[in-house]
Amino acid sequence: MVRVGSIVMGVSDVQRAMEFWGRALDYVPREEPTETWVVLTPASGDGPNISLGLSETPVQDRPRVHLDLYTADQAGEVDRLVGLGASRVDWQDYPEDADFVVLADTEGNRFCVIAHG
């Protein structure tokens, strides 16, 4: 049996991404970060890790893998995440009944905030 242990994202600035995702998800570094790598773990101890590795790969407009963040307060969370440095993505493919908002983190990595619950 296997389970998801960590979701890995490429970033151009590990420190900046660590600060954003740490505050966005209430995650903390598992061990001392380096300039090229950090593993963030939930402060509560419950959930998968987020690993951030230095990358020169360009950001994808339509990433094949991305994070979906679930919340009962979508508008409030979108505002909070934008306040932390995320940006709204002008997404052309929203369906009329979309339950998600597409944002980009401080590195340009796209993720969705899903109205859930």
mmCIF file of C-alpha atoms in Angstrom:
data_model
loop_
_atom_site.group_PDB
_atom_site.id
_atom_site.type_symbol
_atom_site.label_atom_id
_atom_site.label_comp_id
_atom_site.label_asym_id
_atom_site.label_seq_id
_atom_site.Cartn_x
_atom_site.Cartn_y
_atom_site.Cartn_z
ATOM 1 C CA MET A 1 0.000 0.000 0.000
ATOM 2 C CA VAL A 2 1.189 3.527 -0.777
ATOM 3 C CA ARG A 3 -0.021 7.010 0.136
ATOM 4 C CA VAL A 4 0.778 10.540 -0.955
ATOM 5 C CA GLY A 5 3.628 11.700 1.236
ATOM 6 C CA SER A 6 4.553 14.931 -0.501
ATOM 7 C CA ILE A 7 3.453 17.084 -3.397
ATOM 8 C CA VAL A 8 6.521 18.588 -5.073
ATOM 9 C CA MET A 9 6.505 21.954 -6.840
ATOM 10 C CA GLY A 10 9.260 23.681 -8.744
ATOM 11 C CA VAL A 11 9.917 27.273 -7.719
ATOM 12 C CA SER A 12 12.368 30.022 -8.653
ATOM 13 C CA ASP A 13 12.681 31.323 -5.064
ATOM 14 C CA VAL A 14 12.471 28.672 -2.339
ATOM 15 C CA GLN A 15 12.329 31.174 0.535
ATOM 16 C CA ARG A 16 9.502 33.222 -1.011
ATOM 17 C CA ALA A 17 7.500 30.105 -1.877
ATOM 18 C CA MET A 18 8.082 28.654 1.597
ATOM 19 C CA GLU A 19 6.756 31.828 3.212
ATOM 20 C CA PHE A 20 3.664 31.886 0.985
ATOM 21 C CA TRP A 21 2.712 28.213 1.319
ATOM 22 C CA GLY A 22 3.586 28.140 5.013
ATOM 23 C CA ARG A 23 1.180 30.994 5.711
ATOM 24 C CA ALA A 24 -1.423 29.837 3.186
ATOM 25 C CA LEU A 25 -1.691 26.304 4.601
ATOM 26 C CA ASP A 26 -0.309 26.676 8.155
ATOM 27 C CA TYR A 27 2.672 24.511 7.233
ATOM 28 C CA VAL A 28 6.164 24.609 8.750
ATOM 29 C CA PRO A 29 9.565 23.442 7.479
ATOM 30 C CA ARG A 30 10.250 19.822 8.441
ATOM 31 C CA GLU A 31 13.941 20.648 8.729
ATOM 32 C CA GLU A 32 16.127 23.665 8.027
ATOM 33 C CA PRO A 33 15.490 24.855 4.447
ATOM 34 C CA THR A 34 18.297 25.347 1.944
ATOM 35 C CA GLU A 35 18.422 27.709 -1.017
ATOM 36 C CA THR A 36 17.327 24.845 -3.268
ATOM 37 C CA TRP A 37 14.944 22.667 -1.210
ATOM 38 C CA VAL A 38 12.461 22.627 1.640
ATOM 39 C CA VAL A 39 9.837 20.160 2.792
ATOM 40 C CA LEU A 40 6.844 21.794 4.471
ATOM 41 C CA THR A 41 4.679 19.747 6.784
ATOM 42 C CA PRO A 42 1.299 20.586 8.340
ATOM 43 C CA ALA A 43 1.685 22.338 11.696
ATOM 44 C CA SER A 44 -1.192 20.148 12.890
ATOM 45 C CA GLY A 45 0.663 17.021 11.763
ATOM 46 C CA ASP A 46 -2.244 15.946 9.558
ATOM 47 C CA GLY A 47 -1.938 15.910 5.754
ATOM 48 C CA PRO A 48 0.590 15.516 2.958
ATOM 49 C CA ASN A 49 3.839 17.453 2.819
ATOM 50 C CA ILE A 50 4.500 20.183 0.269
ATOM 51 C CA SER A 51 8.049 20.062 -1.079
ATOM 52 C CA LEU A 52 9.499 23.069 -2.873
ATOM 53 C CA GLY A 53 12.537 22.637 -5.090
ATOM 54 C CA LEU A 54 14.525 25.193 -7.022
ATOM 55 C CA SER A 55 13.670 24.929 -10.707
ATOM 56 C CA GLU A 56 14.435 26.795 -13.909
ATOM 57 C CA THR A 57 11.494 25.193 -15.694
ATOM 58 C CA PRO A 58 9.035 27.800 -16.981
ATOM 59 C CA VAL A 59 5.654 28.048 -15.286
ATOM 60 C CA GLN A 60 2.920 26.228 -17.228
ATOM 61 C CA ASP A 61 -0.280 28.046 -18.167
ATOM 62 C CA ARG A 62 -2.170 24.758 -17.940
ATOM 63 C CA PRO A 63 -0.215 22.615 -15.484
ATOM 64 C CA ARG A 64 -0.889 18.913 -15.648
ATOM 65 C CA VAL A 65 -0.759 18.687 -11.851
ATOM 66 C CA HIS A 66 -1.903 21.367 -9.441
ATOM 67 C CA LEU A 67 -3.304 21.799 -5.925
ATOM 68 C CA ASP A 68 -7.034 22.048 -5.221
ATOM 69 C CA LEU A 69 -7.646 23.767 -1.889
ATOM 70 C CA TYR A 70 -11.084 23.030 -0.400
ATOM 71 C CA THR A 71 -12.908 25.569 1.742
ATOM 72 C CA ALA A 72 -16.388 26.440 2.965
ATOM 73 C CA ASP A 73 -15.510 30.165 2.623
ATOM 74 C CA GLN A 74 -14.233 30.471 -0.935
ATOM 75 C CA ALA A 75 -14.446 34.262 -1.229
ATOM 76 C CA GLY A 76 -12.788 34.782 2.155
ATOM 77 C CA GLU A 77 -9.966 32.356 1.377
ATOM 78 C CA VAL A 78 -9.368 33.826 -2.078
ATOM 79 C CA ASP A 79 -9.059 37.283 -0.502
ATOM 80 C CA ARG A 80 -6.724 35.934 2.211
ATOM 81 C CA LEU A 81 -4.496 34.140 -0.297
ATOM 82 C CA VAL A 82 -4.321 37.198 -2.563
ATOM 83 C CA GLY A 83 -3.349 39.193 0.534
ATOM 84 C CA LEU A 84 -0.479 36.726 1.083
ATOM 85 C CA GLY A 85 0.838 37.311 -2.430
ATOM 86 C CA ALA A 86 -1.219 35.034 -4.694
ATOM 87 C CA SER A 87 -2.653 36.532 -7.861
ATOM 88 C CA ARG A 88 -5.907 35.937 -9.683
ATOM 89 C CA VAL A 89 -5.573 34.147 -13.013
ATOM 90 C CA ASP A 90 -7.679 35.348 -15.926
ATOM 91 C CA TRP A 91 -8.970 31.847 -16.674
ATOM 92 C CA GLN A 92 -10.758 31.509 -20.009
ATOM 93 C CA ASP A 93 -12.260 28.075 -19.340
ATOM 94 C CA TYR A 94 -14.555 28.650 -16.355
ATOM 95 C CA PRO A 95 -17.830 26.772 -16.794
ATOM 96 C CA GLU A 96 -20.989 28.728 -15.977
ATOM 97 C CA ASP A 97 -21.434 26.832 -12.695
ATOM 98 C CA ALA A 98 -17.755 26.883 -11.677
ATOM 99 C CA ASP A 99 -17.123 25.976 -8.044
ATOM 100 C CA PHE A 100 -13.438 26.943 -8.325
ATOM 101 C CA VAL A 101 -11.275 30.041 -8.612
ATOM 102 C CA VAL A 102 -7.868 29.805 -10.274
ATOM 103 C CA LEU A 103 -5.012 31.594 -8.523
ATOM 104 C CA ALA A 104 -1.235 31.617 -8.944
ATOM 105 C CA ASP A 105 1.206 31.507 -6.044
ATOM 106 C CA THR A 106 4.143 33.902 -5.689
ATOM 107 C CA GLU A 107 6.082 31.737 -8.173
ATOM 108 C CA GLY A 108 3.325 31.640 -10.800
ATOM 109 C CA ASN A 109 2.297 28.047 -9.991
ATOM 110 C CA ARG A 110 -1.445 27.780 -10.511
ATOM 111 C CA PHE A 111 -3.842 26.280 -7.988
ATOM 112 C CA CYS A 112 -7.580 26.260 -7.415
ATOM 113 C CA VAL A 113 -9.701 27.297 -4.471
ATOM 114 C CA ILE A 114 -12.774 25.047 -4.438
ATOM 115 C CA ALA A 115 -16.080 25.895 -2.765
ATOM 116 C CA HIS A 116 -16.579 22.776 -0.656
ATOM 117 C CA GLY A 117 -18.848 21.972 2.229
#
